Amino acid sequence: MGLRTADQFLAGLRDSREVYYRGERITQVPDHPELGVVARHVAIDFELAEDPRFRDLASRSKLIEAATGEGATLVILIKEIGTDALFALKRVLSRGGTAEGSARLEAFYQRCRREDLALAVAQTDVKGDRSKRPSEQEDPDLYVRVVEERSDGIVVRGAKAHTSYAPCVDELIVLPSRSMAPGDEAWSMAFAIPIATPGLRLYASDFLHGLEDPWARPISTAHKMVETLTVFDDVFVPWERVFFHNRPDLAGATALTFVEFHRFTAVSYKLPLLDALVGAGIAAARANGIERAGHVRDKLTWLAGYAETVRGLIELAAQRCGFEAGIAYPDVFTTNLAKWTFARDFHHALDVVQDLAGGLLVTGPSGMDWNSAEIRPVLDKYLRGAWPADRRMAVLNLISDLTARAYGGYQAVLAIHAEGSLEAEKLAMLRAYDSERAVGLAMRLAGLQDVLAGAKA
Ligand SMILES: Cc1cc2nc3c(=O)[nH]c(=O)nc-3n(C[C@H](O)[C@H](O)[C@H](O)COP(=O)(O)OP(=O)(O)OC[C@H]3O[C@@H](n4cnc5c(N)ncnc54)[C@H](O)[C@@H]3O)c2cc1C
């Protein structure tokens, strides 16, 4: 089997998977009015493979950016996140895993390639009391764990949170979400299972629910993402799908190595959103007739500088890449700096674009009013700016969707939490920074050459 078409991919979602949405069990995901929109959104990845415009794109970052651009600023993710996990597992197993685990991973990877599979990754456990380790929690199921070891495999129980696109993929990769210590053996494993595995239950969030009024919500009615509470109700995983288990020493390394790749993916898929915000901000300034005002130029300069700083950092992270187990990995410090820079300033970018656009973002008319022959002349007359009302409202509706409605709120939380919190990025930067290079220079300038790198004065 080679690359699948979008239709072949959608047909593959028709199986016995257990998906719940808005209080009911959904049997055919592609036919559901809203989950079907999610499925067709991710099918863009399969269409892209056939599209000659993208054939020459050899850079992973540029491919991810192009796919998200085709997805109207919403990431596709069903190839990206799975490869982040597979690359991470390959590196970690090459350092300290068993030969058997590596062979199982390689067989799974080859199958994903051969059958052109779509993948989700369940890393984030529900976690319970954040101050406690898995083995210290009142309920041991708050981190996914092995409850039984059998001759033919393991049985796992527990739940993961926020699993993106799980109802619309073929396979789920499960990774530990943190470092583990002796005593946490039962929680220290990595494996992959088909979505249609008995006992695997997906409770989908409806946060981006709603199909009405594409005029007022030009992106979010056509493109949707979905996350699940992913419950493992004594799920059997055969040995050939288990990459490691009972290995607290591999858990933390897997969690960290995964996010090294995944944050690079994240920043790459943020670029179309940032470009859209810059473009919409400039267009709003023009539509409102304020483009030449000093404060507006200042805000637009900041906005463009922010977007290009993030773009420049992710390009630098790729240029500074290292190699391990035959895989190129992005520079850890620069990747985290890119992600932190993006996330730290994203809310300010929303603030700037909303400021330039004005209050119609939340007080404007609906598509029903806009399409009413009686009301429309009033709107045409009074909602014009430097641009006629139809063009001005198209820009303001785009900004409203991007920054003020549910989609805007979703992107704002995604910026802060997805791929790890701001604090996680700062910790990773601190760990990866080559401080001795800077200290060495400072010591030399201070005339303290005798203070050796790493030594205390
Ligand atoms: C839209 C979206 C999509 C996502 N997709 C996926 C996905 O596909 N797969 C996946 O596995 N995950 C996914 N995530 C999960 C994401 O990685 C987590 O949201 C993130 O790691 C934060 O975890 P949390 O949501 O449990 O928040 P928490 O970890 O509870 O964070 C809340 C706050 O508590 C702080 N905190 C947490 N623990 C501690 C501690 N021990 N000590 C001190 N402070 C602490 C954090 O720094 C933060 O400030 C997604 C998240 C979002 C929002």
Short mmCIF file of C-alpha atoms and ligand atoms in Angstrom, two decimals:
data_model
loop_
_atom_site.label_atom_id
_atom_site.label_comp_id
_atom_site.label_asym_id
_atom_site.label_seq_id
_atom_site.Cartn_x
_atom_site.Cartn_y
_atom_site.Cartn_z
CA MET A 1 0.00 0.00 0.00
CA GLY A 2 1.30 3.51 -0.86
CA LEU A 3 -0.03 6.89 0.18
CA ARG A 4 -3.78 6.82 0.80
CA THR A 5 -6.27 9.22 -0.72
CA ALA A 6 -8.47 11.39 1.51
CA ASP A 7 -11.44 9.11 0.76
CA GLN A 8 -9.50 5.98 1.69
CA PHE A 9 -8.48 7.66 4.94
CA LEU A 10 -12.09 8.63 5.75
CA ALA A 11 -13.31 5.11 4.96
CA GLY A 12 -10.75 3.78 7.46
CA LEU A 13 -12.50 5.71 10.27
CA ARG A 14 -15.60 3.52 9.87
CA ASP A 15 -14.92 0.84 12.45
CA SER A 16 -15.96 -0.13 15.97
CA ARG A 17 -14.24 2.83 17.67
CA GLU A 18 -15.99 4.04 20.81
CA VAL A 19 -16.52 7.81 20.55
CA TYR A 20 -18.88 9.90 22.70
CA TYR A 21 -19.91 13.46 21.80
CA ARG A 22 -22.49 15.71 23.45
CA GLY A 23 -23.96 12.91 25.50
CA GLU A 24 -24.24 10.23 22.84
CA ARG A 25 -22.24 7.42 21.26
CA ILE A 26 -21.19 8.28 17.70
CA THR A 27 -20.97 5.24 15.45
CA GLN A 28 -19.83 6.73 12.13
CA VAL A 29 -17.43 9.61 12.75
CA PRO A 30 -17.19 10.80 9.09
CA ASP A 31 -21.00 11.10 8.86
CA HIS A 32 -21.46 13.11 12.03
CA PRO A 33 -22.32 16.78 11.31
CA GLU A 34 -19.52 18.18 13.50
CA LEU A 35 -16.99 15.34 13.93
CA GLY A 36 -17.27 14.89 10.15
CA VAL A 37 -15.94 18.46 9.80
CA VAL A 38 -12.98 17.46 11.99
CA ALA A 39 -12.39 14.34 9.87
CA ARG A 40 -12.47 16.31 6.62
CA HIS A 41 -10.18 18.94 8.13
CA VAL A 42 -7.50 16.34 8.91
CA ALA A 43 -8.04 14.68 5.52
CA ILE A 44 -6.31 17.79 4.13
CA ASP A 45 -3.02 16.04 4.97
CA PHE A 46 -3.89 13.29 2.49
CA GLU A 47 -4.96 15.81 -0.16
CA LEU A 48 -1.70 17.68 0.31
CA ALA A 49 0.30 14.58 -0.58
CA GLU A 50 -1.39 14.58 -4.01
CA ASP A 51 -1.02 18.33 -4.56
CA PRO A 52 1.86 19.22 -6.93
CA ARG A 53 2.25 22.64 -5.23
CA PHE A 54 3.78 20.95 -2.19
CA ARG A 55 5.80 18.22 -3.86
CA ASP A 56 9.13 20.04 -3.55
CA LEU A 57 8.77 20.95 0.11
CA ALA A 58 11.52 18.94 1.77
CA SER A 59 11.72 20.77 5.10
CA ARG A 60 9.61 19.34 7.93
CA SER A 61 8.89 22.80 9.31
CA LYS A 62 7.78 24.15 5.92
CA LEU A 63 5.57 21.09 5.31
CA ILE A 64 3.86 21.56 8.67
CA GLU A 65 3.45 25.27 7.99
CA ALA A 66 1.98 24.56 4.53
CA ALA A 67 -0.48 22.00 5.90
CA THR A 68 -1.67 24.38 8.61
CA GLY A 69 -2.01 27.13 6.01
CA GLU A 70 -4.28 24.81 4.00
CA GLY A 71 -6.18 24.21 7.24
CA ALA A 72 -6.91 27.98 7.54
CA THR A 73 -4.60 28.40 10.62
CA LEU A 74 -5.77 25.21 12.36
CA VAL A 75 -3.13 22.51 12.65
CA ILE A 76 -3.75 19.12 10.98
CA LEU A 77 -1.40 17.16 13.31
CA ILE A 78 -2.32 13.58 12.39
CA LYS A 79 1.07 12.89 10.80
CA GLU A 80 3.13 15.41 12.76
CA ILE A 81 2.49 14.39 16.36
CA GLY A 82 2.85 10.66 15.67
CA THR A 83 6.22 11.13 14.01
CA ASP A 84 7.32 13.32 16.95
CA ALA A 85 6.55 10.35 19.23
CA LEU A 86 8.17 7.74 16.97
CA PHE A 87 11.37 9.78 16.58
CA ALA A 88 11.54 10.30 20.34
CA LEU A 89 11.02 6.60 21.10
CA LYS A 90 13.65 5.61 18.57
CA ARG A 91 16.20 7.90 20.21
CA VAL A 92 15.37 6.85 23.76
CA LEU A 93 15.31 3.11 22.97
CA SER A 94 18.64 3.41 21.17
CA ARG A 95 20.12 4.76 24.43
CA GLY A 96 18.69 2.32 26.96
CA GLY A 97 15.80 0.23 25.65
CA THR A 98 15.76 -3.47 24.87
CA ALA A 99 16.56 -4.82 21.40
CA GLU A 100 13.07 -6.31 21.41
CA GLY A 101 11.49 -2.90 22.13
CA SER A 102 13.47 -1.30 19.30
CA ALA A 103 12.44 -4.08 16.90
CA ARG A 104 8.76 -3.64 17.83
CA LEU A 105 9.03 0.11 17.33
CA GLU A 106 10.68 -0.35 13.95
CA ALA A 107 7.93 -2.80 12.88
CA PHE A 108 5.25 -0.31 13.96
CA TYR A 109 7.01 2.56 12.20
CA GLN A 110 7.29 0.54 8.98
CA ARG A 111 3.58 -0.31 9.20
CA CYS A 112 2.68 3.37 9.66
CA ARG A 113 4.70 4.21 6.54
CA ARG A 114 3.41 1.30 4.47
CA GLU A 115 -0.25 1.87 5.33
CA ASP A 116 -0.02 5.70 5.50
CA LEU A 117 -1.59 5.74 8.95
CA ALA A 118 -2.90 8.74 10.88
CA LEU A 119 -1.78 8.91 14.50
CA ALA A 120 -2.74 10.61 17.75
CA VAL A 121 -0.53 10.75 20.83
CA ALA A 122 -1.86 10.43 24.36
CA GLN A 123 0.88 11.69 26.63
CA THR A 124 -0.80 14.03 29.14
CA ASP A 125 -2.23 12.01 32.01
CA VAL A 126 -5.21 13.39 33.93
CA LYS A 127 -2.68 13.67 36.80
CA GLY A 128 -4.92 14.27 39.83
CA ASP A 129 -3.06 16.13 42.58
CA ARG A 130 -0.16 17.77 40.72
CA SER A 131 2.07 17.72 43.81
CA LYS A 132 2.01 13.92 43.96
CA ARG A 133 3.82 11.25 41.96
CA PRO A 134 1.75 8.56 40.19
CA SER A 135 2.32 6.03 42.96
CA GLU A 136 1.34 8.62 45.63
CA GLN A 137 -2.07 9.51 44.16
CA GLU A 138 -5.18 8.57 46.13
CA ASP A 139 -6.53 6.86 43.00
CA PRO A 140 -3.77 4.96 41.16
CA ASP A 141 -5.64 5.27 37.84
CA LEU A 142 -4.95 9.02 37.54
CA TYR A 143 -1.87 8.10 35.52
CA VAL A 144 -2.26 5.29 32.96
CA ARG A 145 -0.80 2.11 34.43
CA VAL A 146 -0.33 -1.60 33.86
CA VAL A 147 -2.82 -3.56 35.98
CA GLU A 148 -1.95 -7.03 34.68
CA GLU A 149 0.96 -8.65 32.91
CA ARG A 150 -0.03 -11.67 30.82
CA SER A 151 1.92 -14.11 28.68
CA ASP A 152 0.60 -12.40 25.54
CA GLY A 153 0.73 -8.73 26.64
CA ILE A 154 -0.27 -6.15 29.24
CA VAL A 155 -3.61 -4.79 30.46
CA VAL A 156 -3.72 -1.01 31.06
CA ARG A 157 -6.11 1.21 33.00
CA GLY A 158 -6.41 4.96 33.54
CA ALA A 159 -7.04 8.09 31.51
CA LYS A 160 -5.19 10.65 29.43
CA ALA A 161 -6.51 14.18 28.86
CA HIS A 162 -6.67 16.49 25.82
CA THR A 163 -5.83 13.88 23.14
CA SER A 164 -6.04 15.84 19.88
CA TYR A 165 -7.92 14.30 16.95
CA ALA A 166 -8.18 10.85 18.58
CA PRO A 167 -11.64 10.11 17.06
CA CYS A 168 -10.27 10.80 13.56
CA VAL A 169 -7.06 8.72 13.41
CA ASP A 170 -6.12 5.09 12.93
CA GLU A 171 -3.74 4.51 15.84
CA LEU A 172 -2.95 5.93 19.25
CA ILE A 173 0.57 6.13 20.66
CA VAL A 174 0.69 6.26 24.45
CA LEU A 175 3.69 7.82 26.20
CA PRO A 176 4.54 8.67 29.81
CA SER A 177 3.91 12.30 30.68
CA ARG A 178 6.66 12.80 33.27
CA SER A 179 9.77 11.47 34.93
CA MET A 180 9.20 8.44 37.14
CA ALA A 181 11.07 7.09 40.15
CA PRO A 182 11.49 3.65 41.68
CA GLY A 183 7.99 2.72 42.87
CA ASP A 184 6.42 4.12 39.67
CA GLU A 185 7.18 1.00 37.57
CA ALA A 186 3.54 0.24 36.75
CA TRP A 187 3.13 3.72 35.24
CA SER A 188 6.32 3.61 33.16
CA MET A 189 5.46 2.33 29.71
CA ALA A 190 5.00 3.25 26.05
CA PHE A 191 2.82 1.44 23.51
CA ALA A 192 0.57 1.88 20.47
CA ILE A 193 -2.94 0.53 19.83
CA PRO A 194 -5.58 0.87 17.12
CA ILE A 195 -8.32 3.39 18.02
CA ALA A 196 -10.90 0.62 17.64
CA THR A 197 -9.48 -1.39 20.57
CA PRO A 198 -11.99 -2.84 23.06
CA GLY A 199 -12.07 -0.81 26.28
CA LEU A 200 -10.60 2.35 24.71
CA ARG A 201 -13.23 5.07 25.16
CA LEU A 202 -12.98 8.57 23.69
CA TYR A 203 -15.05 11.32 25.30
CA ALA A 204 -14.79 14.22 22.86
CA SER A 205 -14.90 17.89 23.89
CA ASP A 206 -17.51 20.04 22.13
CA PHE A 207 -15.63 23.32 22.67
CA LEU A 208 -15.55 24.18 18.97
CA HIS A 209 -19.12 23.04 18.43
CA GLY A 210 -21.37 24.96 16.01
CA LEU A 211 -21.79 25.05 12.26
CA GLU A 212 -24.00 28.09 11.84
CA ASP A 213 -23.18 31.48 10.40
CA PRO A 214 -20.08 30.99 8.23
CA TRP A 215 -20.29 34.73 7.35
CA ALA A 216 -19.61 35.70 10.98
CA ARG A 217 -17.24 32.78 11.63
CA PRO A 218 -15.34 32.18 8.39
CA ILE A 219 -12.75 29.76 9.82
CA SER A 220 -14.39 27.89 12.67
CA THR A 221 -17.49 26.70 10.84
CA ALA A 222 -15.35 24.96 8.19
CA HIS A 223 -12.34 23.79 10.23
CA LYS A 224 -12.53 22.02 13.56
CA MET A 225 -10.21 20.28 15.95
CA VAL A 226 -11.30 17.98 18.76
CA GLU A 227 -9.70 16.67 21.94
CA THR A 228 -10.78 13.69 24.00
CA LEU A 229 -10.68 12.43 27.52
CA THR A 230 -9.11 9.10 26.56
CA VAL A 231 -10.11 6.32 28.94
CA PHE A 232 -8.37 2.94 29.09
CA ASP A 233 -10.84 0.60 30.70
CA ASP A 234 -8.63 -2.47 31.14
CA VAL A 235 -7.33 -2.34 27.59
CA PHE A 236 -5.29 -5.30 26.38
CA VAL A 237 -2.05 -4.40 24.55
CA PRO A 238 -0.22 -7.33 22.89
CA TRP A 239 3.55 -7.51 23.46
CA GLU A 240 4.35 -6.63 19.85
CA ARG A 241 2.78 -3.20 20.53
CA VAL A 242 4.67 -2.53 23.80
CA PHE A 243 7.88 -0.53 23.29
CA PHE A 244 8.87 -0.57 26.95
CA HIS A 245 7.24 -1.19 30.32
CA ASN A 246 8.34 -1.27 33.98
CA ARG A 247 11.07 1.24 33.14
CA PRO A 248 10.95 4.40 35.27
CA ASP A 249 14.41 5.25 33.93
CA LEU A 250 13.05 5.58 30.35
CA ALA A 251 9.85 7.45 31.23
CA GLY A 252 11.27 10.92 31.85
CA ALA A 253 13.64 10.69 28.88
CA THR A 254 10.72 9.73 26.63
CA ALA A 255 8.55 12.57 27.91
CA LEU A 256 11.33 15.12 27.39
CA THR A 257 12.54 13.82 24.04
CA PHE A 258 8.97 13.79 22.69
CA VAL A 259 8.45 17.46 23.55
CA GLU A 260 11.80 18.37 21.95
CA PHE A 261 10.28 17.27 18.64
CA HIS A 262 6.75 18.31 19.44
CA ARG A 263 7.58 21.92 20.32
CA PHE A 264 9.38 22.24 16.99
CA THR A 265 6.20 20.94 15.31
CA ALA A 266 4.17 23.37 17.42
CA VAL A 267 6.06 26.48 16.44
CA SER A 268 6.01 25.42 12.78
CA TYR A 269 2.22 25.13 12.85
CA LYS A 270 1.81 28.47 14.65
CA LEU A 271 3.32 30.43 11.75
CA PRO A 272 0.16 30.64 9.56
CA LEU A 273 -1.81 31.84 12.59
CA LEU A 274 0.76 34.56 13.28
CA ASP A 275 0.83 35.59 9.61
CA ALA A 276 -2.98 35.74 9.62
CA LEU A 277 -2.94 37.98 12.70
CA VAL A 278 -0.37 40.34 11.15
CA GLY A 279 -2.28 40.43 7.84
CA ALA A 280 -5.64 40.92 9.52
CA GLY A 281 -4.20 43.67 11.76
CA ILE A 282 -2.87 45.59 8.75
CA ALA A 283 -6.13 45.05 6.85
CA ALA A 284 -8.19 46.28 9.83
CA ALA A 285 -6.04 49.42 10.07
CA ARG A 286 -6.63 50.08 6.36
CA ALA A 287 -10.35 49.28 6.54
CA ASN A 288 -10.75 51.65 9.49
CA GLY A 289 -8.62 54.41 7.91
CA ILE A 290 -6.04 54.52 10.73
CA GLU A 291 -3.04 53.00 8.96
CA ARG A 292 -0.95 56.19 9.11
CA ALA A 293 -1.49 57.00 12.78
CA GLY A 294 1.71 56.79 14.84
CA HIS A 295 0.37 54.39 17.47
CA VAL A 296 -0.96 52.11 14.74
CA ARG A 297 2.39 51.92 12.95
CA ASP A 298 4.01 51.19 16.27
CA LYS A 299 1.57 48.34 17.00
CA LEU A 300 1.87 46.86 13.50
CA THR A 301 5.67 46.98 13.71
CA TRP A 302 5.56 45.08 17.02
CA LEU A 303 3.16 42.53 15.53
CA ALA A 304 5.27 41.86 12.42
CA GLY A 305 8.44 41.75 14.55
CA TYR A 306 6.84 39.20 16.89
CA ALA A 307 5.77 36.92 14.04
CA GLU A 308 9.15 37.11 12.31
CA THR A 309 11.06 36.54 15.57
CA VAL A 310 9.16 33.28 16.07
CA ARG A 311 9.76 32.29 12.43
CA GLY A 312 13.47 33.15 12.67
CA LEU A 313 13.91 31.15 15.89
CA ILE A 314 12.35 28.01 14.46
CA GLU A 315 14.53 28.25 11.36
CA LEU A 316 17.53 28.62 13.66
CA ALA A 317 16.43 25.59 15.72
CA ALA A 318 16.49 23.52 12.51
CA GLN A 319 19.87 24.91 11.42
CA ARG A 320 21.38 24.08 14.82
CA CYS A 321 20.04 20.49 14.73
CA GLY A 322 21.87 17.49 16.16
CA PHE A 323 21.77 13.81 15.17
CA GLU A 324 21.05 10.69 17.18
CA ALA A 325 20.07 7.15 16.11
CA GLY A 326 20.04 8.35 12.49
CA ILE A 327 17.49 11.08 13.24
CA ALA A 328 18.00 14.84 13.05
CA TYR A 329 16.58 16.61 16.07
CA PRO A 330 16.06 20.37 16.49
CA ASP A 331 18.24 22.33 18.87
CA VAL A 332 16.58 22.04 22.27
CA PHE A 333 17.34 25.51 23.63
CA THR A 334 16.32 27.34 20.45
CA THR A 335 13.14 25.27 19.99
CA ASN A 336 12.02 26.04 23.53
CA LEU A 337 12.96 29.69 23.13
CA ALA A 338 10.82 29.78 19.95
CA LYS A 339 7.85 28.15 21.67
CA TRP A 340 8.19 30.30 24.81
CA THR A 341 8.51 33.50 22.74
CA PHE A 342 5.40 32.52 20.79
CA ALA A 343 3.33 31.59 23.86
CA ARG A 344 4.52 34.42 26.12
CA ASP A 345 3.48 37.15 23.65
CA PHE A 346 0.50 35.52 21.93
CA HIS A 347 -2.12 37.14 24.15
CA HIS A 348 -0.52 40.53 23.53
CA ALA A 349 -0.76 39.89 19.77
CA LEU A 350 -4.50 39.21 20.20
CA ASP A 351 -4.75 42.40 22.23
CA VAL A 352 -3.05 44.46 19.47
CA VAL A 353 -5.25 43.11 16.67
CA GLN A 354 -8.42 43.57 18.71
CA ASP A 355 -7.37 47.13 19.51
CA LEU A 356 -6.92 47.99 15.82
CA ALA A 357 -10.18 46.33 14.79
CA GLY A 358 -12.60 48.01 17.23
CA GLY A 359 -15.62 46.81 19.22
CA LEU A 360 -17.61 45.44 16.27
CA LEU A 361 -15.69 42.21 16.92
CA VAL A 362 -18.32 41.42 19.53
CA THR A 363 -21.17 43.79 18.68
CA GLY A 364 -21.42 43.23 14.90
CA PRO A 365 -24.42 41.85 13.01
CA SER A 366 -25.11 38.19 12.33
CA GLY A 367 -25.09 36.59 8.90
CA MET A 368 -28.90 36.46 9.11
CA ASP A 369 -29.05 40.28 9.36
CA TRP A 370 -26.42 40.64 6.68
CA ASN A 371 -28.45 38.51 4.28
CA SER A 372 -31.76 40.26 5.03
CA ALA A 373 -32.86 42.52 2.15
CA GLU A 374 -34.48 44.86 4.66
CA ILE A 375 -31.57 45.22 7.08
CA ARG A 376 -28.61 45.06 4.71
CA PRO A 377 -28.89 48.66 3.37
CA VAL A 378 -28.70 49.96 6.95
CA LEU A 379 -25.58 47.89 7.58
CA ASP A 380 -24.01 48.96 4.28
CA LYS A 381 -24.61 52.61 5.14
CA TYR A 382 -23.50 52.64 8.78
CA LEU A 383 -20.81 49.96 9.04
CA ARG A 384 -18.49 51.32 6.38
CA GLY A 385 -15.07 52.66 7.32
CA ALA A 386 -12.35 53.68 4.87
CA TRP A 387 -13.50 50.52 3.09
CA PRO A 388 -17.09 49.66 2.12
CA ALA A 389 -19.03 47.72 4.76
CA ASP A 390 -18.84 44.32 3.03
CA ARG A 391 -15.04 44.36 2.87
CA ARG A 392 -14.61 45.88 6.30
CA MET A 393 -16.95 43.33 7.89
CA ALA A 394 -15.17 40.43 6.15
CA VAL A 395 -11.93 41.52 7.84
CA LEU A 396 -13.57 42.18 11.21
CA ASN A 397 -15.37 38.81 11.13
CA LEU A 398 -12.09 37.08 10.42
CA ILE A 399 -10.51 38.87 13.40
CA SER A 400 -13.50 38.12 15.58
CA ASP A 401 -13.22 34.40 14.74
CA LEU A 402 -9.43 34.42 15.24
CA THR A 403 -9.37 36.36 18.49
CA ALA A 404 -12.75 36.82 20.18
CA ARG A 405 -15.07 33.88 19.55
CA ALA A 406 -14.68 30.26 20.71
CA TYR A 407 -11.98 29.62 18.08
CA GLY A 408 -9.98 32.61 19.36
CA GLY A 409 -10.32 31.42 22.96
CA TYR A 410 -9.32 27.91 21.90
CA GLN A 411 -6.18 29.21 20.15
CA ALA A 412 -5.36 31.35 23.21
CA VAL A 413 -5.47 28.34 25.56
CA LEU A 414 -3.72 26.15 22.98
CA ALA A 415 -0.90 28.73 22.91
CA ILE A 416 -0.42 28.59 26.66
CA HIS A 417 -0.87 24.88 27.37
CA ALA A 418 -0.49 22.67 24.33
CA GLU A 419 2.95 21.09 23.94
CA GLY A 420 3.60 21.92 27.60
CA SER A 421 3.15 24.96 29.81
CA LEU A 422 5.27 28.13 29.72
CA GLU A 423 7.11 26.95 32.83
CA ALA A 424 7.99 23.64 31.14
CA GLU A 425 9.55 25.58 28.25
CA LYS A 426 11.57 27.78 30.59
CA LEU A 427 12.83 24.74 32.50
CA ALA A 428 13.90 23.10 29.24
CA MET A 429 15.76 26.27 28.22
CA LEU A 430 17.56 26.45 31.53
CA ARG A 431 18.59 22.79 31.27
CA ALA A 432 19.82 23.14 27.69
CA TYR A 433 21.60 26.49 27.90
CA ASP A 434 25.37 26.31 27.57
CA SER A 435 26.03 28.64 30.51
CA GLU A 436 29.73 27.79 30.76
CA ARG A 437 30.43 29.46 27.43
CA ALA A 438 29.07 32.77 28.76
CA VAL A 439 30.61 32.31 32.21
CA GLY A 440 33.98 31.56 30.61
CA LEU A 441 33.87 34.84 28.71
CA ALA A 442 32.79 36.79 31.79
CA MET A 443 35.62 35.21 33.81
CA ARG A 444 38.15 36.15 31.16
CA LEU A 445 36.88 39.74 31.01
CA ALA A 446 36.99 39.91 34.80
CA GLY A 447 40.57 38.67 34.80
CA LEU A 448 39.55 35.43 36.51
CA GLN A 449 40.89 32.95 33.93
CA ASP A 450 41.93 30.69 36.79
CA VAL A 451 38.27 30.01 37.67
CA LEU A 452 37.65 26.84 35.69
CA ALA A 453 34.43 26.36 33.74
CA GLY A 454 31.83 24.90 36.04
CA ALA A 455 33.85 25.53 39.22
CA LYS A 456 32.70 27.85 41.98
CA ALA A 457 34.99 30.80 42.72
C1 LIG B 1 -5.85 22.29 22.70
C2 LIG B 1 -4.91 21.34 23.36
C3 LIG B 1 -4.48 20.22 22.68
C4 LIG B 1 -3.65 19.28 23.31
N1 LIG B 1 -3.29 18.15 22.63
C5 LIG B 1 -2.63 17.17 23.30
C6 LIG B 1 -2.38 15.90 22.69
O1 LIG B 1 -2.72 15.68 21.52
N2 LIG B 1 -1.77 14.92 23.42
C7 LIG B 1 -1.38 15.12 24.72
O2 LIG B 1 -0.82 14.21 25.31
N3 LIG B 1 -1.58 16.32 25.33
C8 LIG B 1 -2.19 17.33 24.66
N4 LIG B 1 -2.43 18.55 25.27
C9 LIG B 1 -2.05 18.68 26.68
C10 LIG B 1 -1.00 19.72 27.00
O3 LIG B 1 0.28 19.25 26.75
C11 LIG B 1 -1.27 20.06 28.49
O4 LIG B 1 -2.42 20.88 28.51
C12 LIG B 1 -0.14 20.72 29.17
O5 LIG B 1 0.92 19.82 29.32
C13 LIG B 1 -0.60 21.21 30.55
O6 LIG B 1 -1.16 20.16 31.31
P1 LIG B 1 -2.58 20.35 32.01
O7 LIG B 1 -3.53 20.83 31.00
O8 LIG B 1 -2.88 19.11 32.75
O9 LIG B 1 -2.35 21.54 33.02
P2 LIG B 1 -1.56 21.49 34.38
O10 LIG B 1 -0.36 20.61 34.24
O11 LIG B 1 -2.49 21.22 35.49
O12 LIG B 1 -1.05 22.98 34.45
C14 LIG B 1 -1.72 24.04 35.15
C15 LIG B 1 -0.66 24.87 35.86
O13 LIG B 1 -0.08 24.10 36.89
C16 LIG B 1 1.34 24.15 36.79
N5 LIG B 1 1.83 22.86 37.30
C17 LIG B 1 1.46 21.63 36.89
N6 LIG B 1 2.10 20.68 37.61
C18 LIG B 1 2.88 21.33 38.49
C19 LIG B 1 3.79 20.90 39.50
N7 LIG B 1 4.02 19.59 39.76
N8 LIG B 1 4.44 21.86 40.20
C20 LIG B 1 4.24 23.17 39.96
N9 LIG B 1 3.39 23.63 39.02
C21 LIG B 1 2.72 22.73 38.29
C22 LIG B 1 1.63 24.38 35.31
O14 LIG B 1 2.92 24.97 35.10
C23 LIG B 1 0.50 25.34 34.96
O15 LIG B 1 0.87 26.66 35.33
C24 LIG B 1 -3.22 19.51 24.65
C25 LIG B 1 -3.64 20.66 25.32
C26 LIG B 1 -4.47 21.57 24.69
C27 LIG B 1 -4.90 22.80 25.47
#
